[in-house]
Each structure stands twice: as C-alpha cells, then as structure tokens.
Amino acid sequence: MTKPDMQWWRDAKFGMFIHWGLYAVPAGIWKGQEIPGIGEWIMKRAQIPRREYEKLADEFNPIRFDAEEWAQLCQDSGMKYMVITSKHHDGFAMYHSQCSDYNIVDRTPFDRDPMKELAAACQKRGIKFGFYYSQTQDWYEKDAVGNDWDFPNEDEKNFRRYLDNKVKPQLKELLTNYGPIGLIWFDTPMTMTKEESQELADYVHSLQPDCLVGGRVGNECGDYRNLGDNEIPDEHVPGDWETPCTLNDTWGFKKNDHNWKSADTVLQLLVDIISKGGNYLLNVGPTQEGVIPEPSCEILREVGRWLERNGEAVYGTEPIPYIKPLSWGRVTEKADKVYLHVFDWSSKVVLPELTSPIERAYPLNNPAAELHWNAETVAGEKSLVVSLPDAPLDEHVSVIVLETNGELRHM
Ligand code: FHN
C-alpha cells in the first residue's frame, strides 16, 4: 500500500487533542473520594463495575457543546488539526455507532452526534479532523484488554473477536460517515501483535488512503511515531514524530486540576519540539456540559495571538539537526531563512556557523530594521554572533530572521 502524503501534517506543527467522554461526569471524584491520576482512567483506578460506570451516560447531557466554538478555538489558537476521542479506554463511543449501542446517541439524553458536528465545523475552517481510537484497551468489553475486575477470567477472552466485532466495524463507521479524516490516533498497543497492528493500519488506508495512522497502532506500523506522553527529547529526532501533551496534569476533565501551564511555557514547548523535528499535540479536556475550561481557552488564545505574529517561523519550517538546543533559545529554518526563537533576551545571541552565508538579519516583526552579525570563534567553535536590539521584540518568544544566500545544507 502506498504511504499517504504526510506534508500537511509536517507543515502543521501544532494540533488540538481533545479527551472527552463519560469520565467528564465524575471529573476525578468517585463517591465523594478524589481518585488520583488522570481523569479518563477513573473507571480503572477506582475499579468501577461496568454496570455502574455505564449509568454515567444517563447524566451526560452536554447541552452547552458547540462544535463551531471548539473549532473556532482551535483555529484561533493556531492549531492546524484536531484529534478527538471517538472511543477511549472506557469503551464508550462518543459518536453514533451502529455496532455498539454503548454510544452517546443511543445512551445519553443528549441524543446528538458531536463528531458529525465537529467534523463539519473543522472542514469549514480547513482544520484537519482526526479520531483518537483505543484499539486494545476497552474496559466495557470482555474480549478486550484492561478490565480484570468485571472479567477476571482470562480464558474466556478472545481479542480477535473484539477486533472483528467492535474495532474494525467502528473504524469503518468513523472512516465512512464523517468525511475526510486526517488521521486515526491509536493508543496503548499493549498486546497487539505485528500482524494485528499492520492489519489495522492497512484497514484504515483501505478505507481512506490519505488518512494517516498514528504510531501507537503498535509495532512501528504507523505513518509517524508518537513519543511518550509529555516526552520532550533532548535533541533533534529524525523522522516524523509527535508528542502528545497535557495543559494541566490530566487529559480528561478533572474539576480539581488547576495546574495550568502558562502561555509562555506552551510557546517554548512548541518551539522546542518543532526545532527538534516534531509536532506538538496539545490537549484540552471539556466538561460534562460540553465546555472547554476557560483557563485552557485563555492560554490557547494567547498562544494563537503569538502565532498570528510569528507563525512564519513555525508552520512549514524544518529543524536544523546540527544545531543543538541553545542556552538562549531554539532555531528553525524554511527555504533561505533561519529563525532564531529567543527565550532569554540579552545583547547578543551566539549560534554555530551556518552552511550558507548570511545576507541580512532583522526582527521578524520589523523587517526594515537591520541587525549586525559577525562570524567569530567562540569557545573554539566557528560561530555566528548576532546583536540584538535593547528590548525583547515580544512578550513571549522573540523571533529574529537571518536571510541566507541560498538554501541551507543540513550537515
Ligand atoms: O492511557 C492513555 C491516556 O489516558 C491518554 O489517552 C494518553 C494520551 O496520549 N494516552 C494513554 C497513555 O499514554
């Protein structure tokens, strides 16, 4: 099977992850007790029997859900793709599934298919739309992996039956009824054999040849790699990869988690990740009413405003692998331009010599201004020293452009 075209994803750099499901109802608290850990794992952490957990569906009525608002937030944040939980480990489908009535339309008072509405709202704005799908763990199903409190008898389990009766039919629905799907984000491959991972990847491609398959389909059968949750590599990592990250300390909404990262931190993480060759998939966890928590919205809009000013130095750029993370910031490049993302402002920045001569240096937000640079040997290394203006150019990351004479060679 031919590999789908990755270019849109490579250029996108920044995506919105959404963990939304029945776990937003308890929001981290079960029978008055705070359950430690990530919110969407409450069923497993508190060992909630499936017959009890499924009753959450009666209470799940996200009447404030507005797909247009979510897609608009995604756009305003400068995120180019959206990936939402169509079914997480709890097994509950957040769309109208025909092959399992354990889904939002058949089981909740809400009676709407939010995935249909989101797919349309994203398409309207040119945002690529993708589904998270938990293919191995499904705590509602006896044949799947993960629920040993309702289904302790391993001998009665038949993973093949679960793949054939739920996973593949649901993937078919997701890839048939929701228009063009940018990617399927599988997760926790655990027991998946190489053959099973390949089978699911091929199945996705057979239904939508342009749809990317995420790395957690397992056994290196995805179109790109996923690093660990919140994992930031120290240096450049070759190939296509993405890091899924939280904005606080959970994926699914927890009412007592207020440990939000600042917009500054998010921006530095974004720049750090793309300078090492990756994409940044940043999560929001909406409430049971269907609302993305206001602190998340504020942080993301602030990030979006920075991207509005500085997006040229982010989208469609590439890392320069031989430039290691620098004490003052990070570097990206596109065609004949090198972008210096300055985190720590001072009178000058020093970076390794480039493979093409520089013609001009200027602030991204003021191309008419000329900055001075010199080739110097610093600490025994051939270096470029660029003088900076007195004050930072931006309240977050400041961007300097170096225009080079021709495309850079990557050594
Ligand atoms: O177990 C899941 C977790 O709930 C969450 O969905 C994250 C997101 O990357 N993936 C798994 C843990 O790595």
Tab-separated table of N, CA and C in Angstrom, residues 315-403:
chain	number	residue	atom	x	y	z
A	315	TYR	N	5.126	27.363	11.111
A	315	TYR	CA	4.473	26.483	10.135
A	315	TYR	C	5.394	26.232	8.936
A	316	GLY	N	5.440	24.990	8.510
A	316	GLY	CA	6.209	24.655	7.307
A	316	GLY	C	7.710	24.758	7.489
A	317	THR	N	8.164	24.960	8.724
A	317	THR	CA	9.616	25.070	8.930
A	317	THR	C	10.222	23.680	9.142
A	318	GLU	N	11.541	23.672	9.184
A	318	GLU	CA	12.252	22.425	9.472
A	318	GLU	C	13.279	22.693	10.557
A	319	PRO	N	13.675	21.631	11.229
A	319	PRO	CA	14.749	21.806	12.215
A	319	PRO	C	16.099	21.892	11.495
A	320	ILE	N	17.100	22.397	12.160
A	320	ILE	CA	18.476	22.311	11.646
A	320	ILE	C	19.182	21.314	12.563
A	321	PRO	N	19.257	20.052	12.134
A	321	PRO	CA	19.677	18.989	13.065
A	321	PRO	C	21.024	19.218	13.720
A	322	TYR	N	21.966	19.878	13.040
A	322	TYR	CA	23.288	20.019	13.658
A	322	TYR	C	23.338	21.141	14.691
A	323	ILE	N	22.260	21.928	14.788
A	323	ILE	CA	22.228	22.942	15.857
A	323	ILE	C	21.510	22.356	17.076
A	324	LYS	N	22.252	22.149	18.111
A	324	LYS	CA	21.690	21.595	19.354
A	324	LYS	C	20.918	22.702	20.079
A	325	PRO	N	20.038	22.340	21.033
A	325	PRO	CA	19.342	23.382	21.795
A	325	PRO	C	20.343	24.382	22.380
A	326	LEU	N	20.048	25.654	22.222
A	326	LEU	CA	20.981	26.700	22.658
A	326	LEU	C	20.518	27.292	23.980
A	327	SER	N	21.448	27.862	24.719
A	327	SER	CA	21.096	28.350	26.055
A	327	SER	C	20.042	29.456	25.979
A	328	TRP	N	20.039	30.223	24.880
A	328	TRP	CA	19.134	31.367	24.776
A	328	TRP	C	17.826	31.056	24.057
A	329	GLY	N	17.747	29.887	23.374
A	329	GLY	CA	16.520	29.599	22.637
A	329	GLY	C	16.682	28.482	21.625
A	330	ARG	N	15.924	28.552	20.536
A	330	ARG	CA	15.890	27.472	19.544
A	330	ARG	C	15.919	28.059	18.135
A	331	VAL	N	16.179	27.169	17.138
A	331	VAL	CA	16.328	27.617	15.759
A	331	VAL	C	15.478	26.751	14.831
A	332	THR	N	14.809	27.397	13.874
A	332	THR	CA	14.116	26.660	12.804
A	332	THR	C	14.534	27.290	11.482
A	333	GLU	N	14.173	26.623	10.382
A	333	GLU	CA	14.507	27.229	9.087
A	333	GLU	C	13.446	26.886	8.042
A	334	LYS	N	13.369	27.746	7.037
A	334	LYS	CA	12.457	27.494	5.912
A	334	LYS	C	13.081	28.159	4.689
A	335	ALA	N	13.301	27.371	3.639
A	335	ALA	CA	13.923	27.868	2.411
A	335	ALA	C	15.215	28.625	2.742
A	336	ASP	N	15.291	29.922	2.423
A	336	ASP	CA	16.561	30.620	2.662
A	336	ASP	C	16.548	31.428	3.954
A	337	LYS	N	15.589	31.123	4.846
A	337	LYS	CA	15.530	31.891	6.101
A	337	LYS	C	15.779	30.994	7.310
A	338	VAL	N	16.511	31.546	8.247
A	338	VAL	CA	16.737	30.871	9.526
A	338	VAL	C	16.044	31.716	10.593
A	339	TYR	N	15.302	31.071	11.469
A	339	TYR	CA	14.559	31.797	12.504
A	339	TYR	C	15.180	31.513	13.869
A	340	LEU	N	15.581	32.565	14.528
A	340	LEU	CA	16.115	32.429	15.887
A	340	LEU	C	14.990	32.761	16.859
A	341	HIS	N	14.575	31.774	17.630
A	341	HIS	CA	13.499	31.971	18.614
A	341	HIS	C	14.179	32.255	19.950
A	342	VAL	N	14.139	33.491	20.386
A	342	VAL	CA	14.910	33.865	21.580
A	342	VAL	C	14.008	33.807	22.827
A	343	PHE	N	14.359	32.896	23.742
A	343	PHE	CA	13.610	32.769	25.007
A	343	PHE	C	14.198	33.733	26.050
A	344	ASP	N	15.542	33.765	26.105
A	344	ASP	CA	16.232	34.595	27.110
A	344	ASP	C	16.935	35.736	26.401
A	345	TRP	N	16.446	36.922	26.620
A	345	TRP	CA	16.940	38.097	25.896
A	345	TRP	C	18.235	38.613	26.502
A	346	SER	N	19.179	39.007	25.668
A	346	SER	CA	20.373	39.717	26.142
A	346	SER	C	20.876	40.567	24.978
A	347	SER	N	22.111	41.021	25.025
A	347	SER	CA	22.573	41.940	23.978
A	347	SER	C	22.921	41.212	22.681
A	348	LYS	N	23.173	39.905	22.753
A	348	LYS	CA	23.527	39.153	21.540
A	348	LYS	C	23.195	37.672	21.723
A	349	VAL	N	23.119	36.982	20.584
A	349	VAL	CA	22.999	35.518	20.658
A	349	VAL	C	24.122	34.901	19.830
A	350	VAL	N	24.558	33.742	20.261
A	350	VAL	CA	25.645	33.035	19.577
A	350	VAL	C	25.103	31.697	19.100
A	351	LEU	N	25.366	31.388	17.816
A	351	LEU	CA	24.942	30.085	17.306
A	351	LEU	C	26.031	29.512	16.401
A	352	PRO	N	25.979	28.205	16.126
A	352	PRO	CA	27.015	27.638	15.268
A	352	PRO	C	26.954	28.237	13.865
A	353	GLU	N	28.088	28.277	13.227
A	353	GLU	CA	28.178	28.777	11.856
A	353	GLU	C	27.166	28.035	10.964
A	354	LEU	N	26.554	28.771	10.013
A	354	LEU	CA	25.590	28.145	9.103
A	354	LEU	C	26.292	27.706	7.819
A	355	THR	N	25.624	26.833	7.052
A	355	THR	CA	26.258	26.306	5.840
A	355	THR	C	26.127	27.250	4.652
A	356	SER	N	25.332	28.325	4.787
A	356	SER	CA	25.244	29.338	3.732
A	356	SER	C	25.526	30.698	4.340
A	357	PRO	N	26.168	31.578	3.561
A	357	PRO	CA	26.444	32.906	4.110
A	357	PRO	C	25.170	33.696	4.383
A	358	ILE	N	25.211	34.547	5.390
A	358	ILE	CA	24.042	35.371	5.720
A	358	ILE	C	24.078	36.659	4.910
A	359	GLU	N	22.899	37.062	4.449
A	359	GLU	CA	22.822	38.334	3.727
A	359	GLU	C	22.238	39.447	4.589
A	360	ARG	N	21.270	39.075	5.447
A	360	ARG	CA	20.619	40.094	6.289
A	360	ARG	C	20.174	39.468	7.591
A	361	ALA	N	20.070	40.287	8.614
A	361	ALA	CA	19.481	39.839	9.881
A	361	ALA	C	18.520	40.928	10.339
A	362	TYR	N	17.305	40.533	10.751
A	362	TYR	CA	16.324	41.533	11.167
A	362	TYR	C	15.268	40.895	12.079
A	363	PRO	N	14.568	41.722	12.870
A	363	PRO	CA	13.477	41.187	13.690
A	363	PRO	C	12.310	40.771	12.794
A	364	LEU	N	11.689	39.633	13.095
A	364	LEU	CA	10.560	39.180	12.262
A	364	LEU	C	9.459	40.242	12.224
A	365	ASN	N	9.274	40.954	13.338
A	365	ASN	CA	8.184	41.936	13.384
A	365	ASN	C	8.608	43.315	12.865
A	366	ASN	N	9.826	43.416	12.348
A	366	ASN	CA	10.270	44.708	11.820
A	366	ASN	C	11.358	44.490	10.752
A	367	PRO	N	10.956	44.001	9.594
A	367	PRO	CA	11.924	43.597	8.569
A	367	PRO	C	12.791	44.751	8.068
A	368	ALA	N	12.348	45.996	8.294
A	368	ALA	CA	13.141	47.128	7.809
A	368	ALA	C	14.375	47.361	8.686
A	369	ALA	N	14.319	46.890	9.914
A	369	ALA	CA	15.448	47.127	10.828
A	369	ALA	C	16.579	46.130	10.535
A	370	GLU	N	17.793	46.638	10.497
A	370	GLU	CA	18.951	45.766	10.236
A	370	GLU	C	19.626	45.425	11.556
A	371	LEU	N	19.986	44.181	11.731
A	371	LEU	CA	20.774	43.801	12.908
A	371	LEU	C	22.183	43.412	12.457
A	372	HIS	N	23.155	43.650	13.325
A	372	HIS	CA	24.533	43.323	12.975
A	372	HIS	C	24.849	41.883	13.345
A	373	TRP	N	25.714	41.270	12.520
A	373	TRP	CA	26.192	39.933	12.881
A	373	TRP	C	27.660	39.816	12.510
A	374	ASN	N	28.321	38.864	13.144
A	374	ASN	CA	29.744	38.635	12.901
A	374	ASN	C	30.039	37.152	12.928
A	375	ALA	N	30.962	36.729	12.081
A	375	ALA	CA	31.471	35.360	12.208
A	375	ALA	C	32.623	35.422	13.204
A	376	GLU	N	32.551	34.641	14.246
A	376	GLU	CA	33.590	34.686	15.282
A	376	GLU	C	33.875	33.274	15.769
A	377	THR	N	35.017	33.097	16.363
A	377	THR	CA	35.260	31.821	17.034
A	377	THR	C	34.948	32.012	18.512
A	378	VAL	N	33.955	31.260	18.958
A	378	VAL	CA	33.548	31.378	20.366
A	378	VAL	C	33.758	30.011	21.010
A	379	ALA	N	34.521	30.013	22.096
A	379	ALA	CA	34.842	28.769	22.810
A	379	ALA	C	35.368	27.704	21.839
A	380	GLY	N	36.199	28.151	20.928
A	380	GLY	CA	36.838	27.221	19.996
A	380	GLY	C	35.971	26.787	18.826
A	381	GLU	N	34.720	27.269	18.753
A	381	GLU	CA	33.805	26.848	17.673
A	381	GLU	C	33.568	28.006	16.718
A	382	LYS	N	33.558	27.718	15.416
A	382	LYS	CA	33.187	28.755	14.451
A	382	LYS	C	31.722	29.090	14.676
A	383	SER	N	31.456	30.372	14.928
A	383	SER	CA	30.111	30.762	15.366
A	383	SER	C	29.646	32.020	14.654
A	384	LEU	N	28.364	32.239	14.817
A	384	LEU	CA	27.761	33.493	14.362
A	384	LEU	C	27.308	34.235	15.594
A	385	VAL	N	27.639	35.506	15.660
A	385	VAL	CA	27.188	36.300	16.798
A	385	VAL	C	26.264	37.381	16.254
A	386	VAL	N	25.011	37.356	16.696
A	386	VAL	CA	24.022	38.320	16.194
A	386	VAL	C	23.678	39.286	17.327
A	387	SER	N	23.820	40.577	17.051
A	387	SER	CA	23.475	41.582	18.076
A	387	SER	C	21.963	41.771	18.115
A	388	LEU	N	21.454	41.928	19.313
A	388	LEU	CA	20.005	42.089	19.473
A	388	LEU	C	19.670	43.524	19.855
A	389	PRO	N	18.448	43.983	19.506
A	389	PRO	CA	18.011	45.307	19.973
A	389	PRO	C	17.947	45.349	21.504
A	390	ASP	N	17.767	46.545	22.041
A	390	ASP	CA	17.784	46.703	23.500
A	390	ASP	C	16.698	45.899	24.207
A	391	ALA	N	15.485	45.969	23.659
A	391	ALA	CA	14.362	45.337	24.363
A	391	ALA	C	13.858	44.137	23.569
A	392	PRO	N	13.312	43.127	24.279
A	392	PRO	CA	12.724	41.984	23.565
A	392	PRO	C	11.678	42.445	22.566
A	393	LEU	N	11.485	41.657	21.521
A	393	LEU	CA	10.548	42.044	20.461
A	393	LEU	C	9.132	41.614	20.774
A	394	ASP	N	9.006	40.688	21.719
A	394	ASP	CA	7.697	40.100	22.003
A	394	ASP	C	7.637	39.781	23.483
A	395	GLU	N	6.435	39.812	24.048
A	395	GLU	CA	6.335	39.489	25.482
A	395	GLU	C	6.598	38.002	25.737
A	396	HIS	N	6.477	37.190	24.710
A	396	HIS	CA	6.798	35.761	24.872
A	396	HIS	C	8.128	35.496	24.170
A	397	VAL	N	8.093	34.672	23.116
A	397	VAL	CA	9.332	34.364	22.400
A	397	VAL	C	9.551	35.424	21.312
A	398	SER	N	10.768	35.977	21.233
A	398	SER	CA	11.087	36.964	20.183
A	398	SER	C	11.754	36.246	19.018
A	399	VAL	N	11.408	36.648	17.791
A	399	VAL	CA	11.962	35.933	16.629
A	399	VAL	C	12.821	36.862	15.766
A	400	ILE	N	14.046	36.412	15.489
A	400	ILE	CA	14.983	37.115	14.602
A	400	ILE	C	15.105	36.288	13.322
A	401	VAL	N	15.149	36.975	12.185
A	401	VAL	CA	15.290	36.271	10.908
A	401	VAL	C	16.715	36.474	10.385
A	402	LEU	N	17.327	35.395	9.930
A	402	LEU	CA	18.599	35.500	9.200
A	402	LEU	C	18.298	35.081	7.771
A	403	GLU	N	18.525	35.982	6.841
A	403	GLU	CA	18.306	35.621	5.436
A	403	GLU	C	19.618	35.126	4.879
